Coordinates of C-alpha atoms in Angstrom, one line a residue:
X1 CA 5.8 2.5 0.5
X2 CA 9.5 2.4 -0.1
X3 CA 12.0 4.8 1.8
X4 CA 15.3 5.6 3.1
X5 CA 16.5 8.1 4.7
X6 CA 17.5 10.1 0.9
X7 CA 14.2 9.8 -0.6
X8 CA 16.3 8.9 -4.1
X9 CA 17.1 5.7 -3.1
X10 CA 13.8 3.8 -2.6
X11 CA 14.3 0.5 -5.2
X12 CA 10.6 -1.4 -5.4
X13 CA 11.3 -2.5 -9.3
X14 CA 9.5 -5.1 -10.2
X15 CA 6.1 -7.3 -8.9
X16 CA 5.5 -10.9 -8.1
X17 CA 3.3 -13.5 -8.2
X18 CA 4.0 -15.8 -5.0
X19 CA 1.6 -17.8 -2.9
X20 CA 2.1 -16.9 0.9
X21 CA 0.4 -20.8 1.4
X22 CA 3.4 -21.5 2.5
X23 CA 6.9 -20.6 4.3
X24 CA 9.2 -19.5 1.0
X25 CA 8.0 -17.2 -1.6
X26 CA 7.4 -19.3 -5.4
X27 CA 7.8 -17.8 -8.7
X28 CA 5.8 -18.2 -12.0
X29 CA 8.9 -17.0 -14.2
X30 CA 12.1 -15.5 -14.2
X31 CA 12.6 -12.4 -16.1
X32 CA 15.8 -10.4 -17.6
X33 CA 15.7 -6.4 -17.4
X34 CA 15.8 -6.0 -21.1
X35 CA 12.6 -7.8 -22.2
X36 CA 9.3 -7.5 -21.3
X37 CA 8.8 -10.1 -18.0
X38 CA 5.3 -10.2 -18.1
X39 CA 4.0 -14.1 -17.6
X40 CA 1.0 -16.5 -16.9
X41 CA -1.2 -15.3 -15.3
X42 CA -0.6 -11.4 -16.4
X43 CA -0.5 -10.2 -19.8
X44 CA -1.1 -7.1 -21.8
X45 CA 1.0 -4.7 -19.7
X46 CA 0.3 -1.1 -20.7
X47 CA 0.6 2.4 -19.6
X48 CA -2.8 4.0 -18.3
X49 CA -2.0 7.1 -16.9
X50 CA 1.5 9.2 -16.7
X51 CA 1.8 12.0 -13.6
X52 CA 3.7 14.9 -13.3
X53 CA 6.9 14.1 -11.3
X54 CA 7.7 17.6 -10.5
X55 CA 3.9 18.2 -8.8
X56 CA 5.0 15.4 -7.0
X57 CA 2.3 13.4 -8.4
X58 CA 4.0 10.1 -7.2
X59 CA 1.2 7.4 -6.1
X60 CA 1.7 5.3 -3.2
X61 CA -1.2 3.4 -2.6
X62 CA -4.2 2.2 -4.7
X63 CA -8.1 0.7 -4.0
X64 CA -10.9 0.5 -7.0
X65 CA -14.1 0.9 -7.2
X66 CA -16.7 -1.6 -8.7
X67 CA -16.4 1.0 -12.1
X68 CA -12.7 0.1 -12.7
X69 CA -11.5 4.4 -11.2
X70 CA -8.6 3.6 -9.3
X71 CA -8.5 6.1 -6.3
X72 CA -4.3 7.3 -5.4
X73 CA -2.3 8.9 -2.7
X74 CA 0.1 10.9 -3.9
X75 CA 2.6 10.7 -1.0
X76 CA 4.3 13.7 -1.2
X77 CA 1.7 15.9 -2.8
X78 CA -0.6 15.1 0.4
X79 CA -3.1 13.9 -2.2
X80 CA -6.0 11.8 -3.1
X81 CA -7.0 11.6 -6.4
X82 CA -9.4 10.0 -8.5
X83 CA -8.1 8.0 -11.8
X84 CA -9.6 6.5 -14.5
X85 CA -7.9 4.2 -17.8
X86 CA -6.3 7.4 -19.7
X87 CA -7.3 10.7 -18.2
X88 CA -6.6 13.0 -15.5
X89 CA -6.0 12.9 -12.4
X90 CA -8.8 14.7 -10.8
X91 CA -7.5 15.7 -7.2
X92 CA -11.1 14.9 -3.9
X93 CA -8.5 16.5 -1.5
X94 CA -5.0 17.8 -0.7
X95 CA -4.4 17.3 3.7
X96 CA -3.0 20.0 5.4
X97 CA 0.6 20.7 5.2
X98 CA 2.7 21.1 8.9
X99 CA 4.0 24.1 9.9
X100 CA 7.6 21.9 9.7
X101 CA 7.0 18.5 8.9
X102 CA 9.7 15.6 10.9
X103 CA 8.4 13.0 9.5
X104 CA 10.6 9.9 10.9
X105 CA 12.4 8.1 8.1
X106 CA 11.5 11.0 5.9
X107 CA 11.7 14.5 6.6
X108 CA 8.8 15.2 4.3
X109 CA 4.8 14.7 5.0
X110 CA 3.2 12.1 3.8
X111 CA 0.2 9.9 2.9
X112 CA 0.2 6.8 2.5
X113 CA -2.4 4.2 2.6
X114 CA -5.6 4.2 0.9
X115 CA -9.0 2.2 1.6
X116 CA -12.6 3.0 0.1
X117 CA -16.2 2.1 1.8
X118 CA -18.7 0.9 -0.3
X119 CA -20.5 4.3 0.3
X120 CA -17.1 6.5 -1.2
X121 CA -16.2 7.6 1.8
X122 CA -12.5 7.3 1.4
X123 CA -9.3 6.7 4.6
X124 CA -5.8 7.4 4.2
X125 CA -3.2 7.2 6.6
X126 CA -1.0 10.6 7.0
X127 CA 2.8 10.8 8.9
X128 CA 3.9 14.4 9.4
X129 CA 6.3 13.9 12.7
X130 CA 3.5 16.7 14.2
X131 CA 1.0 15.6 16.7
X132 CA -1.9 17.9 14.8
X133 CA -1.7 16.0 11.7
X134 CA -0.3 12.5 12.4
X135 CA -3.0 9.7 12.1
X136 CA -6.2 8.3 9.6
X137 CA -7.4 10.7 7.4
X138 CA -11.5 10.4 6.0
X139 CA -13.0 12.1 3.2
X140 CA -16.4 11.7 2.5
X141 CA -17.8 12.4 -0.7
X142 CA -18.3 15.8 -1.4
X143 CA -16.7 16.9 1.9
X144 CA -13.2 18.1 3.6
X145 CA -10.6 15.6 4.7
X146 CA -10.4 15.3 8.3
X147 CA -8.2 13.3 10.7
X148 CA -11.0 10.5 12.7
X149 CA -7.7 9.3 14.8
X150 CA -4.9 10.3 16.0
X151 CA -1.7 8.1 15.6
X152 CA 1.8 8.9 17.4
X153 CA 3.8 11.7 15.7
X154 CA 7.0 9.4 16.6
X155 CA 6.1 6.2 14.0
X156 CA 5.3 5.8 10.5
X157 CA 1.7 5.3 9.9
X158 CA 1.7 3.1 6.3
X159 CA -1.1 0.1 5.3
X160 CA -4.0 0.3 5.6
X161 CA -7.4 -1.5 5.4
X162 CA -10.9 -1.4 6.4
X163 CA -13.5 -4.3 7.8
X164 CA -16.8 -3.0 6.8
X165 CA -18.5 -6.3 8.6
X166 CA -17.4 -4.9 11.6
X167 CA -16.3 -1.4 11.1
X168 CA -12.7 -1.6 11.8
X169 CA -9.7 0.0 10.3
X170 CA -6.8 -1.8 10.4
X171 CA -3.2 0.2 10.3
X172 CA 0.5 -0.8 10.0
X173 CA 3.4 1.5 11.3
X174 CA 6.2 0.8 10.0
X175 CA 8.9 2.6 12.2
X176 CA 7.0 1.0 16.1
X177 CA 6.3 -2.2 14.0
X178 CA 2.8 -2.5 15.3
X179 CA -0.5 -3.1 13.9
X180 CA -3.9 -0.7 15.0
X181 CA -7.7 -1.3 14.9
X182 CA -10.0 1.4 15.3
X183 CA -13.4 2.4 14.6
X184 CA -13.6 2.9 10.9
X185 CA -16.3 6.1 12.1
X186 CA -13.4 7.5 14.2
X187 CA -11.9 7.1 18.2
X188 CA -8.9 6.3 20.0
X189 CA -6.6 3.6 18.3
X190 CA -5.0 1.3 20.2
X191 CA -2.3 -1.8 19.2
X192 CA -3.9 -4.6 18.2
X193 CA -1.1 -7.0 17.1
X194 CA 2.9 -6.3 18.0
X195 CA 5.2 -9.1 18.2
X196 CA 9.3 -9.6 16.7
X197 CA 8.1 -10.3 13.5
X198 CA 6.3 -6.8 12.7
X199 CA 9.7 -5.1 13.7
X200 CA 11.8 -3.3 11.4
X201 CA 15.6 -4.4 11.9
X202 CA 16.6 -1.2 10.0
X203 CA 14.7 1.0 9.1
X204 CA 11.3 -0.1 8.5
X205 CA 9.0 -3.4 9.8
X206 CA 5.1 -3.1 9.0
X207 CA 4.3 -2.1 5.8
X208 CA 1.8 -3.5 3.1
X209 CA -1.8 -4.3 4.9
X210 CA -4.8 -6.3 4.1
X211 CA -7.5 -8.1 5.2
X212 CA -7.9 -11.8 3.7
X213 CA -9.9 -15.2 5.1
X214 CA -10.5 -13.6 8.3
X215 CA -7.1 -12.5 8.8
X216 CA -5.1 -9.7 8.8
X217 CA -2.2 -10.0 6.5
X218 CA 0.8 -7.5 6.7
X219 CA 4.6 -7.4 4.5
X220 CA 7.7 -6.5 6.4
X221 CA 10.0 -4.3 3.9
X222 CA 12.9 -5.2 6.5
X223 CA 12.5 -8.9 7.1
X224 CA 11.1 -9.7 3.4
X225 CA 8.7 -11.4 4.9
X226 CA 4.6 -12.0 4.6
X227 CA 2.4 -12.8 7.5
X228 CA -0.7 -14.0 8.5
X229 CA -2.5 -13.0 11.7
X230 CA -5.8 -14.6 12.2
X231 CA -9.0 -12.2 14.0
X232 CA -10.4 -14.7 17.0
X233 CA -13.9 -14.6 17.8
X234 CA -13.5 -11.9 20.4
X235 CA -11.9 -9.2 17.4
X236 CA -8.5 -10.1 19.2
X237 CA -5.0 -11.0 17.1
X238 CA -3.8 -14.6 17.1
X239 CA -1.0 -15.7 16.7
X240 CA 1.4 -14.0 13.5
X241 CA 2.3 -16.7 11.2
X242 CA 4.9 -16.3 9.0
X243 CA 3.3 -17.2 5.1
X244 CA 6.5 -16.3 3.3
X245 CA 9.6 -15.4 3.3
X246 CA 12.9 -14.6 1.4
X247 CA 11.4 -11.1 -0.8
X248 CA 13.6 -8.3 0.6
X249 CA 12.0 -4.9 0.2
X250 CA 8.4 -6.6 -0.1
X251 CA 5.8 -3.3 -0.4
X252 CA 2.0 -3.8 -0.2
X253 CA 0.2 -6.7 -2.6
X254 CA -2.6 -7.7 -3.6
X255 CA -4.9 -11.2 -3.5
X256 CA -5.5 -12.9 -7.2
X257 CA -8.7 -14.2 -5.5
X258 CA -7.0 -18.0 -6.1
X259 CA -6.7 -19.4 -2.9
X260 CA -3.8 -17.0 -0.6
X261 CA -1.7 -16.6 -4.1
X262 CA -0.3 -12.5 -4.4
X263 CA 0.8 -10.5 -6.4
X264 CA 3.3 -7.9 -4.2
X265 CA 5.7 -4.7 -5.4
X266 CA 9.7 -5.6 -4.3
X267 CA 12.8 -5.1 -5.8
X268 CA 14.5 -8.5 -6.2
X269 CA 13.7 -9.1 -10.6
X270 CA 14.4 -12.7 -10.7
X271 CA 11.1 -14.1 -9.3
X272 CA 9.2 -11.1 -11.1
X273 CA 5.8 -11.3 -13.3
X274 CA 6.6 -7.6 -14.1
X275 CA 9.6 -5.0 -14.2
X276 CA 11.1 -2.6 -16.0
X277 CA 10.6 -3.1 -20.1
X278 CA 6.7 -3.0 -19.0
X279 CA 7.5 -0.2 -17.7
X280 CA 7.6 0.2 -14.4
X281 CA 8.8 3.1 -12.4
X282 CA 9.3 2.0 -8.6
X283 CA 5.6 0.1 -7.9
X284 CA 4.7 0.7 -4.3
X285 CA 1.3 -1.3 -4.3
X286 CA -1.0 -3.6 -6.2
X287 CA -4.7 -4.1 -6.5
X288 CA -6.3 -6.4 -8.6
X289 CA -10.1 -5.6 -9.6
X290 CA -12.0 -8.3 -11.9
X291 CA -9.9 -9.1 -14.4
X292 CA -8.0 -6.8 -13.8
X293 CA -4.4 -5.4 -11.7
X294 CA -3.5 -2.3 -11.2
X295 CA 0.3 -1.1 -10.4
X296 CA 0.9 2.3 -9.4
X297 CA 5.1 3.1 -9.5
X298 CA 6.2 5.9 -7.7
X299 CA 9.4 6.7 -9.2
X300 CA 10.7 7.4 -6.0
X301 CA 14.1 5.8 -7.0
X302 CA 14.1 6.5 -10.8
X303 CA 12.9 10.6 -11.2
X304 CA 11.2 9.5 -14.1
X305 CA 7.7 8.8 -15.5
X306 CA 5.5 8.1 -12.6
X307 CA 3.0 6.4 -13.8
X308 CA -0.6 3.5 -13.1
X309 CA 0.0 0.5 -15.2
X310 CA -2.8 -2.2 -16.2
X311 CA -2.6 -5.5 -17.6
X312 CA -5.1 -8.5 -17.7
X313 CA -5.6 -11.4 -15.0
X314 CA -6.2 -14.8 -16.0
X315 CA -6.5 -16.7 -13.0

């Protein structure tokens, strides 16, 4: 999620490759704005799906199933869709509109992160600024969407991750700068992690979220950092560790499967592996599925051609 008080000033333009094993981001290549930035380990980037901006089909977050089909949240259309490369999006659910949206930092109702269980159940975060709708929602195969956990209406639930081993969901709140945890079956959400490293400085703090190496990983958009929070044997949050810095406006991310190397959407293109010349239009998240990298672009800033791009990943 990359937003400002004006919805037209979102600014992600690139995807970078970084190692979170040290406290400073590293890169594989230097890109220019006039030529493709694709470098190892990525190759053959191509846009597989173009979406309709007039219908608010702006993909915010992504998860991919075993067949390679992508599940996206269309943030301001309030929709959850399934997309296969080259096909039209199939709407699985549209979340109810609030009587009057008052979403912090946005004004509009916002569907953010998405996670998928092996049985096809989809979980998403939803922010409206109203107590009756803000929280975590679920869509089971063939079912209707419904809320399984309420979250503070004055917050902005954003990133989402599912731990299927413990049946727990983790959620970032970009306004309050915390990470919540709740049962995947639904129930009360509690603050699992808090700290200065998660808090915003000017606009939005904790943003993207992933589970990796027995830890919860999160980005902080304002601080430009990647954070690792170990999960203790008791399930509580360990000490917050800053694992990468120097990445202003970093959004969501995905691990490549090689150690702690990750791909992330951010707004600075001096260390990119993909840039606008490859078709990016304000990318907001990244998913890795086998040898493929999926990058949805919401066109928040550019105002043209929201799309889904796929590239080949060489490990």
